[in-house]
Amino acid sequence: MIYSSELIKGTLKTIVLKLLNDNKKMYGYEITQRVKEMTGEKIQITEGALYPTLHALEQEGLLTTQVEYMGKRVRKYYSLSPEGKAKTKERVKEFASFMDTMAFLLDIKPKIA
Amino acid sequence: MIYSSELIKGTLKTIVLKLLNDNKKMYGYEITQRVKEMTGEKIQITEGALYPTLHALEQEGLLTTQVEYMGKRVRKYYSLSPEGKAKTKERVKEFASFMDTMAFLLDIKPKIA
DNA sequence: TACAATGCATTGGTTTCTTATGTATCTTTG
DNA sequence: CAAAGATACATAAGAAACCAATGCATTGTA
């Protein structure tokens, strides 16, 4: 089962920031695979969505890049800038609060962890 | 604090369906006010978003309408159809699962209720 | 009597994502 | 060894969902 793309709207930036926060540096393709793996394929990030998002985050000054070569193949690694780290904390916190609000609105019982 | 509109994207239909599920019948303006009130103003539904959504849900056969007059003022009440009720259950369940997935991805601890 | 609130609705524009396509390299398999 | 699939980047056209602004009309309030 894959979540309807409607649900995932608006969460992509937060996911990317959080992954980079926990992994120091990652490249685009790696991000798509990691998310697929971590969510049991329930969230699939398409490259057409990811790359523009990465470029946007870089433009915003939240990410820095460094290119590496594996043989002849290019890899573009992304890392959080200091502002990116701050922004990540902010966004994750906001999302957590949003989830609480939604859980209340939809009368969803929190899962016991 | 109001949640960034980015976050709320994709949740509007679910919210509307759930409210109608719990309240038998509601009119548009009432929905905007109820959500504002239930979320401590953290979620604001604009009318430009709500009315097209209500019309879409009606087109999908999930809602039925009945017009009532309060003096000269029109009120258009929306109610769930049987398919709407089924869809609501489905969507809320999907959202709950999505929240679990996101909590895991973002490493968010569930709030103790 | 003016302003705010109630109540419906649409329109134009933006953001965000999807689908499709393009280029190139590396690995696996028949 | 050729073809297919995986890896890896990227863009472009279009759809979907939402926001901000506006419009109309009625009711309540200062």
PDB file of C-alpha atoms (C1' of nucleotides) in Angstrom:
ATOM      1  CA  MET A   1       0.000   0.000   0.000  1.00  0.00           C
ATOM      2  CA  ILE A   2       1.279   3.425  -0.989  1.00  0.00           C
ATOM      3  CA  TYR A   3      -0.104   6.548   0.656  1.00  0.00           C
ATOM      4  CA  SER A   4      -2.165   8.702  -1.663  1.00  0.00           C
ATOM      5  CA  SER A   5       0.034  11.455  -3.000  1.00  0.00           C
ATOM      6  CA  GLU A   6      -2.433  13.926  -1.550  1.00  0.00           C
ATOM      7  CA  LEU A   7      -1.441  12.959   1.991  1.00  0.00           C
ATOM      8  CA  ILE A   8       2.243  13.372   1.389  1.00  0.00           C
ATOM      9  CA  LYS A   9       1.892  16.853  -0.021  1.00  0.00           C
ATOM     10  CA  GLY A  10       3.809  19.378   1.981  1.00  0.00           C
ATOM     11  CA  THR A  11       5.938  16.891   3.863  1.00  0.00           C
ATOM     12  CA  LEU A  12       8.749  16.395   1.379  1.00  0.00           C
ATOM     13  CA  LYS A  13      10.950  19.256   2.529  1.00  0.00           C
ATOM     14  CA  THR A  14      10.598  18.218   6.144  1.00  0.00           C
ATOM     15  CA  ILE A  15      11.538  14.626   5.341  1.00  0.00           C
ATOM     16  CA  VAL A  16      14.583  15.651   3.333  1.00  0.00           C
ATOM     17  CA  LEU A  17      15.806  18.035   6.003  1.00  0.00           C
ATOM     18  CA  LYS A  18      15.402  15.443   8.741  1.00  0.00           C
ATOM     19  CA  LEU A  19      17.262  12.769   6.804  1.00  0.00           C
ATOM     20  CA  LEU A  20      20.148  15.119   6.131  1.00  0.00           C
ATOM     21  CA  ASN A  21      20.127  16.121   9.756  1.00  0.00           C
ATOM     22  CA  ASP A  22      20.637  12.505  10.816  1.00  0.00           C
ATOM     23  CA  ASN A  23      23.080  11.506   8.100  1.00  0.00           C
ATOM     24  CA  LYS A  24      25.512  14.381   7.642  1.00  0.00           C
ATOM     25  CA  LYS A  25      25.549  13.998   3.858  1.00  0.00           C
ATOM     26  CA  MET A  26      23.413  12.189   1.310  1.00  0.00           C
ATOM     27  CA  TYR A  27      22.882  12.264  -2.450  1.00  0.00           C
ATOM     28  CA  GLY A  28      19.556  12.457  -4.225  1.00  0.00           C
ATOM     29  CA  TYR A  29      19.123   8.900  -5.305  1.00  0.00           C
ATOM     30  CA  GLU A  30      20.176   7.730  -1.866  1.00  0.00           C
ATOM     31  CA  ILE A  31      17.402   9.795  -0.309  1.00  0.00           C
ATOM     32  CA  THR A  32      14.723   8.213  -2.475  1.00  0.00           C
ATOM     33  CA  GLN A  33      15.971   4.749  -1.581  1.00  0.00           C
ATOM     34  CA  ARG A  34      16.325   5.461   2.112  1.00  0.00           C
ATOM     35  CA  VAL A  35      12.796   6.781   2.389  1.00  0.00           C
ATOM     36  CA  LYS A  36      11.393   3.834   0.486  1.00  0.00           C
ATOM     37  CA  GLU A  37      13.293   1.470   2.737  1.00  0.00           C
ATOM     38  CA  MET A  38      12.408   3.226   6.002  1.00  0.00           C
ATOM     39  CA  THR A  39       8.713   3.350   5.180  1.00  0.00           C
ATOM     40  CA  GLY A  40       8.322  -0.158   3.817  1.00  0.00           C
ATOM     41  CA  GLU A  41       7.694   1.362   0.374  1.00  0.00           C
ATOM     42  CA  LYS A  42       4.683   3.265   1.663  1.00  0.00           C
ATOM     43  CA  ILE A  43       6.280   6.573   0.761  1.00  0.00           C
ATOM     44  CA  GLN A  44       7.894   6.811  -2.653  1.00  0.00           C
ATOM     45  CA  ILE A  45       9.718   9.995  -3.513  1.00  0.00           C
ATOM     46  CA  THR A  46       9.915  10.559  -7.233  1.00  0.00           C
ATOM     47  CA  GLU A  47      12.992  12.160  -8.708  1.00  0.00           C
ATOM     48  CA  GLY A  48      10.848  14.729 -10.473  1.00  0.00           C
ATOM     49  CA  ALA A  49       9.768  15.923  -7.035  1.00  0.00           C
ATOM     50  CA  LEU A  50      13.042  15.472  -5.205  1.00  0.00           C
ATOM     51  CA  TYR A  51      15.556  17.281  -7.386  1.00  0.00           C
ATOM     52  CA  PRO A  52      13.615  20.527  -7.680  1.00  0.00           C
ATOM     53  CA  THR A  53      13.126  20.409  -3.915  1.00  0.00           C
ATOM     54  CA  LEU A  54      16.831  19.924  -3.258  1.00  0.00           C
ATOM     55  CA  HIS A  55      17.645  22.813  -5.570  1.00  0.00           C
ATOM     56  CA  ALA A  56      15.079  24.988  -3.816  1.00  0.00           C
ATOM     57  CA  LEU A  57      16.475  24.166  -0.374  1.00  0.00           C
ATOM     58  CA  GLU A  58      19.940  24.979  -1.646  1.00  0.00           C
ATOM     59  CA  GLN A  59      18.699  28.300  -3.012  1.00  0.00           C
ATOM     60  CA  GLU A  60      17.207  29.043   0.384  1.00  0.00           C
ATOM     61  CA  GLY A  61      20.633  28.533   1.893  1.00  0.00           C
ATOM     62  CA  LEU A  62      19.620  25.507   3.926  1.00  0.00           C
ATOM     63  CA  LEU A  63      21.791  23.015   2.063  1.00  0.00           C
ATOM     64  CA  THR A  64      25.334  22.952   0.770  1.00  0.00           C
ATOM     65  CA  THR A  65      26.605  20.631  -1.940  1.00  0.00           C
ATOM     66  CA  GLN A  66      29.764  18.813  -2.825  1.00  0.00           C
ATOM     67  CA  VAL A  67      30.322  16.763  -5.940  1.00  0.00           C
ATOM     68  CA  GLU A  68      32.154  13.463  -5.820  1.00  0.00           C
ATOM     69  CA  TYR A  69      33.090  11.037  -8.554  1.00  0.00           C
ATOM     70  CA  MET A  70      32.617   7.303  -8.277  1.00  0.00           C
ATOM     71  CA  GLY A  71      34.652   6.310 -11.295  1.00  0.00           C
ATOM     72  CA  LYS A  72      33.087   8.392 -14.033  1.00  0.00           C
ATOM     73  CA  ARG A  73      29.709   8.682 -12.340  1.00  0.00           C
ATOM     74  CA  VAL A  74      28.830  11.913 -10.590  1.00  0.00           C
ATOM     75  CA  ARG A  75      27.357  12.080  -7.144  1.00  0.00           C
ATOM     76  CA  LYS A  76      26.119  15.319  -5.685  1.00  0.00           C
ATOM     77  CA  TYR A  77      26.140  15.198  -1.922  1.00  0.00           C
ATOM     78  CA  TYR A  78      23.918  17.492   0.090  1.00  0.00           C
ATOM     79  CA  SER A  79      24.548  18.613   3.664  1.00  0.00           C
ATOM     80  CA  LEU A  80      22.737  20.911   6.059  1.00  0.00           C
ATOM     81  CA  SER A  81      24.074  24.404   6.566  1.00  0.00           C
ATOM     82  CA  PRO A  82      23.844  25.856  10.084  1.00  0.00           C
ATOM     83  CA  GLU A  83      20.626  27.616   9.051  1.00  0.00           C
ATOM     84  CA  GLY A  84      19.457  24.297   7.646  1.00  0.00           C
ATOM     85  CA  LYS A  85      19.960  22.638  11.004  1.00  0.00           C
ATOM     86  CA  ALA A  86      17.984  25.310  12.771  1.00  0.00           C
ATOM     87  CA  LYS A  87      15.247  25.121  10.159  1.00  0.00           C
ATOM     88  CA  THR A  88      15.056  21.361  10.522  1.00  0.00           C
ATOM     89  CA  LYS A  89      14.500  21.582  14.258  1.00  0.00           C
ATOM     90  CA  GLU A  90      11.798  24.150  13.652  1.00  0.00           C
ATOM     91  CA  ARG A  91      10.037  22.170  10.973  1.00  0.00           C
ATOM     92  CA  VAL A  92      10.089  18.863  12.810  1.00  0.00           C
ATOM     93  CA  LYS A  93       8.711  20.563  15.888  1.00  0.00           C
ATOM     94  CA  GLU A  94       5.992  22.217  13.864  1.00  0.00           C
ATOM     95  CA  PHE A  95       5.097  18.926  12.258  1.00  0.00           C
ATOM     96  CA  ALA A  96       4.899  17.189  15.627  1.00  0.00           C
ATOM     97  CA  SER A  97       2.542  19.851  16.853  1.00  0.00           C
ATOM     98  CA  PHE A  98       0.529  19.575  13.683  1.00  0.00           C
ATOM     99  CA  MET A  99       0.185  15.833  14.185  1.00  0.00           C
ATOM    100  CA  ASP A 100      -1.143  16.364  17.689  1.00  0.00           C
ATOM    101  CA  THR A 101      -3.670  18.805  16.357  1.00  0.00           C
ATOM    102  CA  MET A 102      -4.727  16.451  13.602  1.00  0.00           C
ATOM    103  CA  ALA A 103      -4.964  13.520  15.986  1.00  0.00           C
ATOM    104  CA  PHE A 104      -7.338  15.545  18.104  1.00  0.00           C
ATOM    105  CA  LEU A 105      -9.367  16.728  15.126  1.00  0.00           C
ATOM    106  CA  LEU A 106      -9.666  13.242  13.677  1.00  0.00           C
ATOM    107  CA  ASP A 107     -10.031  11.609  17.069  1.00  0.00           C
ATOM    108  CA  ILE A 108      -7.119   9.285  16.510  1.00  0.00           C
ATOM    109  CA  LYS A 109      -5.698   7.435  19.476  1.00  0.00           C
ATOM    110  CA  PRO A 110      -1.933   7.675  19.738  1.00  0.00           C
ATOM    111  CA  LYS A 111      -0.206   4.396  19.087  1.00  0.00           C
ATOM    112  CA  ILE A 112       1.580   2.927  22.096  1.00  0.00           C
ATOM    113  CA  ALA A 113       5.247   2.909  21.263  1.00  0.00           C
TER     114      ALA A 113
ATOM    115  CA  MET B   1       0.889  30.417  15.688  1.00  0.00           C
ATOM    116  CA  ILE B   2      -0.702  29.208  12.473  1.00  0.00           C
ATOM    117  CA  TYR B   3       0.634  26.118  10.731  1.00  0.00           C
ATOM    118  CA  SER B   4       2.342  26.869   7.430  1.00  0.00           C
ATOM    119  CA  SER B   5      -0.108  26.267   4.644  1.00  0.00           C
ATOM    120  CA  GLU B   6       2.347  23.801   3.209  1.00  0.00           C
ATOM    121  CA  LEU B   7       1.721  21.412   6.087  1.00  0.00           C
ATOM    122  CA  ILE B   8      -2.016  21.507   5.791  1.00  0.00           C
ATOM    123  CA  LYS B   9      -2.014  20.663   2.130  1.00  0.00           C
ATOM    124  CA  GLY B  10      -3.746  17.400   1.460  1.00  0.00           C
ATOM    125  CA  THR B  11      -5.558  17.183   4.777  1.00  0.00           C
ATOM    126  CA  LEU B  12      -8.549  19.368   4.023  1.00  0.00           C
ATOM    127  CA  LYS B  13     -10.786  16.684   2.574  1.00  0.00           C
ATOM    128  CA  THR B  14     -10.065  14.377   5.470  1.00  0.00           C
ATOM    129  CA  ILE B  15     -10.878  17.074   7.998  1.00  0.00           C
ATOM    130  CA  VAL B  16     -14.134  17.991   6.299  1.00  0.00           C
ATOM    131  CA  LEU B  17     -15.249  14.388   6.021  1.00  0.00           C
ATOM    132  CA  LYS B  18     -14.471  13.674   9.661  1.00  0.00           C
ATOM    133  CA  LEU B  19     -16.348  16.736  10.888  1.00  0.00           C
ATOM    134  CA  LEU B  20     -19.405  15.803   8.869  1.00  0.00           C
ATOM    135  CA  ASN B  21     -19.118  12.266  10.131  1.00  0.00           C
ATOM    136  CA  ASP B  22     -19.356  13.497  13.718  1.00  0.00           C
ATOM    137  CA  ASN B  23     -21.966  16.204  13.212  1.00  0.00           C
ATOM    138  CA  LYS B  24     -24.572  14.820  10.818  1.00  0.00           C
ATOM    139  CA  LYS B  25     -24.915  18.118   8.958  1.00  0.00           C
ATOM    140  CA  MET B  26     -22.903  21.316   8.757  1.00  0.00           C
ATOM    141  CA  TYR B  27     -22.707  24.342   6.498  1.00  0.00           C
ATOM    142  CA  GLY B  28     -19.556  25.796   5.013  1.00  0.00           C
ATOM    143  CA  TYR B  29     -19.005  28.747   7.243  1.00  0.00           C
ATOM    144  CA  GLU B  30     -19.717  26.589  10.269  1.00  0.00           C
ATOM    145  CA  ILE B  31     -16.945  24.221   9.226  1.00  0.00           C
ATOM    146  CA  THR B  32     -14.380  26.998   9.015  1.00  0.00           C
ATOM    147  CA  GLN B  33     -15.358  28.241  12.461  1.00  0.00           C
ATOM    148  CA  ARG B  34     -15.435  24.809  14.044  1.00  0.00           C
ATOM    149  CA  VAL B  35     -11.973  23.948  12.800  1.00  0.00           C
ATOM    150  CA  LYS B  36     -10.599  27.275  13.966  1.00  0.00           C
ATOM    151  CA  GLU B  37     -12.170  26.746  17.368  1.00  0.00           C
ATOM    152  CA  MET B  38     -11.101  23.109  17.741  1.00  0.00           C
ATOM    153  CA  THR B  39      -7.506  23.854  16.809  1.00  0.00           C
ATOM    154  CA  GLY B  40      -7.055  27.024  18.846  1.00  0.00           C
ATOM    155  CA  GLU B  41      -6.825  28.988  15.586  1.00  0.00           C
ATOM    156  CA  LYS B  42      -3.805  26.961  14.490  1.00  0.00           C
ATOM    157  CA  ILE B  43      -5.641  25.708  11.428  1.00  0.00           C
ATOM    158  CA  GLN B  44      -7.544  28.270   9.420  1.00  0.00           C
ATOM    159  CA  ILE B  45      -9.575  27.032   6.501  1.00  0.00           C
ATOM    160  CA  THR B  46     -10.057  29.714   3.897  1.00  0.00           C
ATOM    161  CA  GLU B  47     -13.310  29.861   2.024  1.00  0.00           C
ATOM    162  CA  GLY B  48     -11.451  29.858  -1.268  1.00  0.00           C
ATOM    163  CA  ALA B  49     -10.205  26.396  -0.347  1.00  0.00           C
ATOM    164  CA  LEU B  50     -13.302  25.075   1.374  1.00  0.00           C
ATOM    165  CA  TYR B  51     -16.061  25.716  -1.131  1.00  0.00           C
ATOM    166  CA  PRO B  52     -14.329  24.121  -4.104  1.00  0.00           C
ATOM    167  CA  THR B  53     -13.539  21.160  -1.867  1.00  0.00           C
ATOM    168  CA  LEU B  54     -17.146  20.786  -0.750  1.00  0.00           C
ATOM    169  CA  HIS B  55     -18.302  20.935  -4.344  1.00  0.00           C
ATOM    170  CA  ALA B  56     -15.728  18.353  -5.338  1.00  0.00           C
ATOM    171  CA  LEU B  57     -16.770  15.988  -2.571  1.00  0.00           C
ATOM    172  CA  GLU B  58     -20.385  16.416  -3.626  1.00  0.00           C
ATOM    173  CA  GLN B  59     -19.444  15.626  -7.230  1.00  0.00           C
ATOM    174  CA  GLU B  60     -17.720  12.495  -6.009  1.00  0.00           C
ATOM    175  CA  GLY B  61     -20.969  11.439  -4.411  1.00  0.00           C
ATOM    176  CA  LEU B  62     -19.622  11.592  -0.872  1.00  0.00           C
ATOM    177  CA  LEU B  63     -21.815  14.472   0.272  1.00  0.00           C
ATOM    178  CA  THR B  64     -25.444  15.417  -0.086  1.00  0.00           C
ATOM    179  CA  THR B  65     -26.811  18.921   0.354  1.00  0.00           C
ATOM    180  CA  GLN B  66     -29.941  20.568   1.612  1.00  0.00           C
ATOM    181  CA  VAL B  67     -30.643  24.275   1.550  1.00  0.00           C
ATOM    182  CA  GLU B  68     -32.307  26.007   4.482  1.00  0.00           C
ATOM    183  CA  TYR B  69     -33.330  29.601   5.009  1.00  0.00           C
ATOM    184  CA  MET B  70     -32.617  31.498   8.215  1.00  0.00           C
ATOM    185  CA  GLY B  71     -34.829  34.488   7.541  1.00  0.00           C
ATOM    186  CA  LYS B  72     -33.614  35.619   4.131  1.00  0.00           C
ATOM    187  CA  ARG B  73     -30.155  34.183   4.504  1.00  0.00           C
ATOM    188  CA  VAL B  74     -29.316  30.936   2.735  1.00  0.00           C
ATOM    189  CA  ARG B  75     -27.549  28.077   4.435  1.00  0.00           C
ATOM    190  CA  LYS B  76     -26.368  25.085   2.496  1.00  0.00           C
ATOM    191  CA  TYR B  77     -26.067  22.080   4.730  1.00  0.00           C
ATOM    192  CA  TYR B  78     -23.792  19.208   3.821  1.00  0.00           C
ATOM    193  CA  SER B  79     -24.179  15.625   5.016  1.00  0.00           C
ATOM    194  CA  LEU B  80     -22.305  12.413   4.369  1.00  0.00           C
ATOM    195  CA  SER B  81     -23.774   9.908   1.964  1.00  0.00           C
ATOM    196  CA  PRO B  82     -23.307   6.219   2.791  1.00  0.00           C
ATOM    197  CA  GLU B  83     -20.301   6.163   0.456  1.00  0.00           C
ATOM    198  CA  GLY B  84     -19.087   9.277   2.236  1.00  0.00           C
ATOM    199  CA  LYS B  85     -19.189   7.490   5.567  1.00  0.00           C
ATOM    200  CA  ALA B  86     -17.215   4.583   4.218  1.00  0.00           C
ATOM    201  CA  LYS B  87     -14.711   6.929   2.608  1.00  0.00           C
ATOM    202  CA  THR B  88     -14.282   8.821   5.854  1.00  0.00           C
ATOM    203  CA  LYS B  89     -13.406   5.682   7.770  1.00  0.00           C
ATOM    204  CA  GLU B  90     -10.912   4.782   5.072  1.00  0.00           C
ATOM    205  CA  ARG B  91      -9.281   8.191   4.964  1.00  0.00           C
ATOM    206  CA  VAL B  92      -8.983   8.601   8.720  1.00  0.00           C
ATOM    207  CA  LYS B  93      -7.433   5.180   8.954  1.00  0.00           C
ATOM    208  CA  GLU B  94      -4.994   5.988   6.192  1.00  0.00           C
ATOM    209  CA  PHE B  95      -4.072   9.237   7.856  1.00  0.00           C
ATOM    210  CA  ALA B  96      -3.469   7.515  11.178  1.00  0.00           C
ATOM    211  CA  SER B  97      -1.123   5.094   9.483  1.00  0.00           C
ATOM    212  CA  PHE B  98       0.583   7.939   7.689  1.00  0.00           C
ATOM    213  CA  MET B  99       1.150   9.710  11.004  1.00  0.00           C
ATOM    214  CA  ASP B 100       2.803   6.617  12.426  1.00  0.00           C
ATOM    215  CA  THR B 101       5.078   6.434   9.428  1.00  0.00           C
ATOM    216  CA  MET B 102       5.965  10.103   9.655  1.00  0.00           C
ATOM    217  CA  ALA B 103       6.566   9.875  13.393  1.00  0.00           C
ATOM    218  CA  PHE B 104       9.038   7.107  12.720  1.00  0.00           C
ATOM    219  CA  LEU B 105      10.720   8.962   9.862  1.00  0.00           C
ATOM    220  CA  LEU B 106      11.011  12.168  11.820  1.00  0.00           C
ATOM    221  CA  ASP B 107      11.793  10.378  15.064  1.00  0.00           C
ATOM    222  CA  ILE B 108       8.955  12.034  16.919  1.00  0.00           C
ATOM    223  CA  LYS B 109       7.935  10.649  20.271  1.00  0.00           C
ATOM    224  CA  PRO B 110       4.198  10.140  20.619  1.00  0.00           C
ATOM    225  CA  LYS B 111       2.614  12.498  23.098  1.00  0.00           C
ATOM    226  CA  ILE B 112       1.166  10.803  26.176  1.00  0.00           C
ATOM    227  CA  ALA B 113      -2.571  11.317  26.063  1.00  0.00           C
TER     228      ALA B 113
ATOM    229  C1'  DT C   1     -25.025  54.613   9.934  1.00  0.00           C
ATOM    230  C1'  DA C   2     -20.889  52.537   9.365  1.00  0.00           C
ATOM    231  C1'  DC C   3     -18.390  48.404  10.470  1.00  0.00           C
ATOM    232  C1'  DA C   4     -17.968  43.683  11.628  1.00  0.00           C
ATOM    233  C1'  DA C   5     -19.766  39.179  11.253  1.00  0.00           C
ATOM    234  C1'  DT C   6     -22.321  35.756   8.727  1.00  0.00           C
ATOM    235  C1'  DG C   7     -22.880  33.133   4.488  1.00  0.00           C
ATOM    236  C1'  DC C   8     -22.560  31.916  -0.230  1.00  0.00           C
ATOM    237  C1'  DA C   9     -19.345  31.785  -4.268  1.00  0.00           C
ATOM    238  C1'  DT C  10     -15.674  32.556  -8.108  1.00  0.00           C
ATOM    239  C1'  DT C  11     -11.310  34.004 -10.231  1.00  0.00           C
ATOM    240  C1'  DG C  12      -6.357  34.440 -10.943  1.00  0.00           C
ATOM    241  C1'  DG C  13      -2.175  33.107  -9.483  1.00  0.00           C
ATOM    242  C1'  DT C  14       1.310  30.232  -6.962  1.00  0.00           C
ATOM    243  C1'  DT C  15       3.237  26.205  -5.057  1.00  0.00           C
ATOM    244  C1'  DT C  16       3.913  21.485  -5.198  1.00  0.00           C
ATOM    245  C1'  DC C  17       3.832  17.380  -7.134  1.00  0.00           C
ATOM    246  C1'  DT C  18       3.307  13.766 -11.210  1.00  0.00           C
ATOM    247  C1'  DT C  19       4.409  11.907 -15.517  1.00  0.00           C
ATOM    248  C1'  DA C  20       7.358  11.737 -19.079  1.00  0.00           C
ATOM    249  C1'  DT C  21      11.531  12.328 -21.045  1.00  0.00           C
ATOM    250  C1'  DG C  22      16.609  12.786 -21.641  1.00  0.00           C
ATOM    251  C1'  DT C  23      21.533  11.629 -20.836  1.00  0.00           C
ATOM    252  C1'  DA C  24      25.035   8.701 -19.075  1.00  0.00           C
ATOM    253  C1'  DT C  25      27.373   4.969 -16.394  1.00  0.00           C
ATOM    254  C1'  DC C  26      27.616   0.513 -14.104  1.00  0.00           C
ATOM    255  C1'  DT C  27      26.017  -4.249 -13.085  1.00  0.00           C
ATOM    256  C1'  DT C  28      23.759  -8.446 -13.835  1.00  0.00           C
ATOM    257  C1'  DT C  29      21.917 -12.095 -16.573  1.00  0.00           C
ATOM    258  C1'  DG C  30      20.587 -15.036 -20.443  1.00  0.00           C
TER     259       DG C  30
ATOM    260  C1'  DC D   1      28.478 -10.101 -25.135  1.00  0.00           C
ATOM    261  C1'  DA D   2      24.154  -7.870 -25.682  1.00  0.00           C
ATOM    262  C1'  DA D   3      20.230  -6.426 -23.387  1.00  0.00           C
ATOM    263  C1'  DA D   4      18.010  -5.107 -19.384  1.00  0.00           C
ATOM    264  C1'  DG D   5      17.903  -3.147 -15.083  1.00  0.00           C
ATOM    265  C1'  DA D   6      19.877  -0.310 -11.565  1.00  0.00           C
ATOM    266  C1'  DT D   7      22.281   3.860 -10.498  1.00  0.00           C
ATOM    267  C1'  DA D   8      22.526   8.930 -10.926  1.00  0.00           C
ATOM    268  C1'  DC D   9      21.809  13.365 -12.513  1.00  0.00           C
ATOM    269  C1'  DA D  10      18.293  16.699 -14.504  1.00  0.00           C
ATOM    270  C1'  DT D  11      14.299  19.283 -16.829  1.00  0.00           C
ATOM    271  C1'  DA D  12       9.692  20.283 -18.810  1.00  0.00           C
ATOM    272  C1'  DA D  13       4.697  20.186 -19.271  1.00  0.00           C
ATOM    273  C1'  DG D  14       0.752  19.714 -16.970  1.00  0.00           C
ATOM    274  C1'  DA D  15      -2.461  18.750 -13.020  1.00  0.00           C
ATOM    275  C1'  DA D  16      -3.960  19.382  -8.332  1.00  0.00           C
ATOM    276  C1'  DA D  17      -4.621  21.892  -4.351  1.00  0.00           C
ATOM    277  C1'  DC D  18      -4.521  25.873  -2.134  1.00  0.00           C
ATOM    278  C1'  DC D  19      -4.260  31.212  -1.164  1.00  0.00           C
ATOM    279  C1'  DA D  20      -5.511  35.931  -1.641  1.00  0.00           C
ATOM    280  C1'  DA D  21      -8.632  38.836  -3.382  1.00  0.00           C
ATOM    281  C1'  DT D  22     -12.951  40.016  -4.640  1.00  0.00           C
ATOM    282  C1'  DG D  23     -17.968  40.088  -5.055  1.00  0.00           C
ATOM    283  C1'  DC D  24     -22.739  39.910  -3.400  1.00  0.00           C
ATOM    284  C1'  DA D  25     -26.129  39.916   0.185  1.00  0.00           C
ATOM    285  C1'  DT D  26     -27.991  39.799   5.014  1.00  0.00           C
ATOM    286  C1'  DT D  27     -27.743  40.478  10.006  1.00  0.00           C
ATOM    287  C1'  DG D  28     -25.955  42.298  14.248  1.00  0.00           C
ATOM    288  C1'  DT D  29     -23.620  45.914  16.800  1.00  0.00           C
ATOM    289  C1'  DA D  30     -21.260  50.253  18.301  1.00  0.00           C
TER     290       DA D  30
END
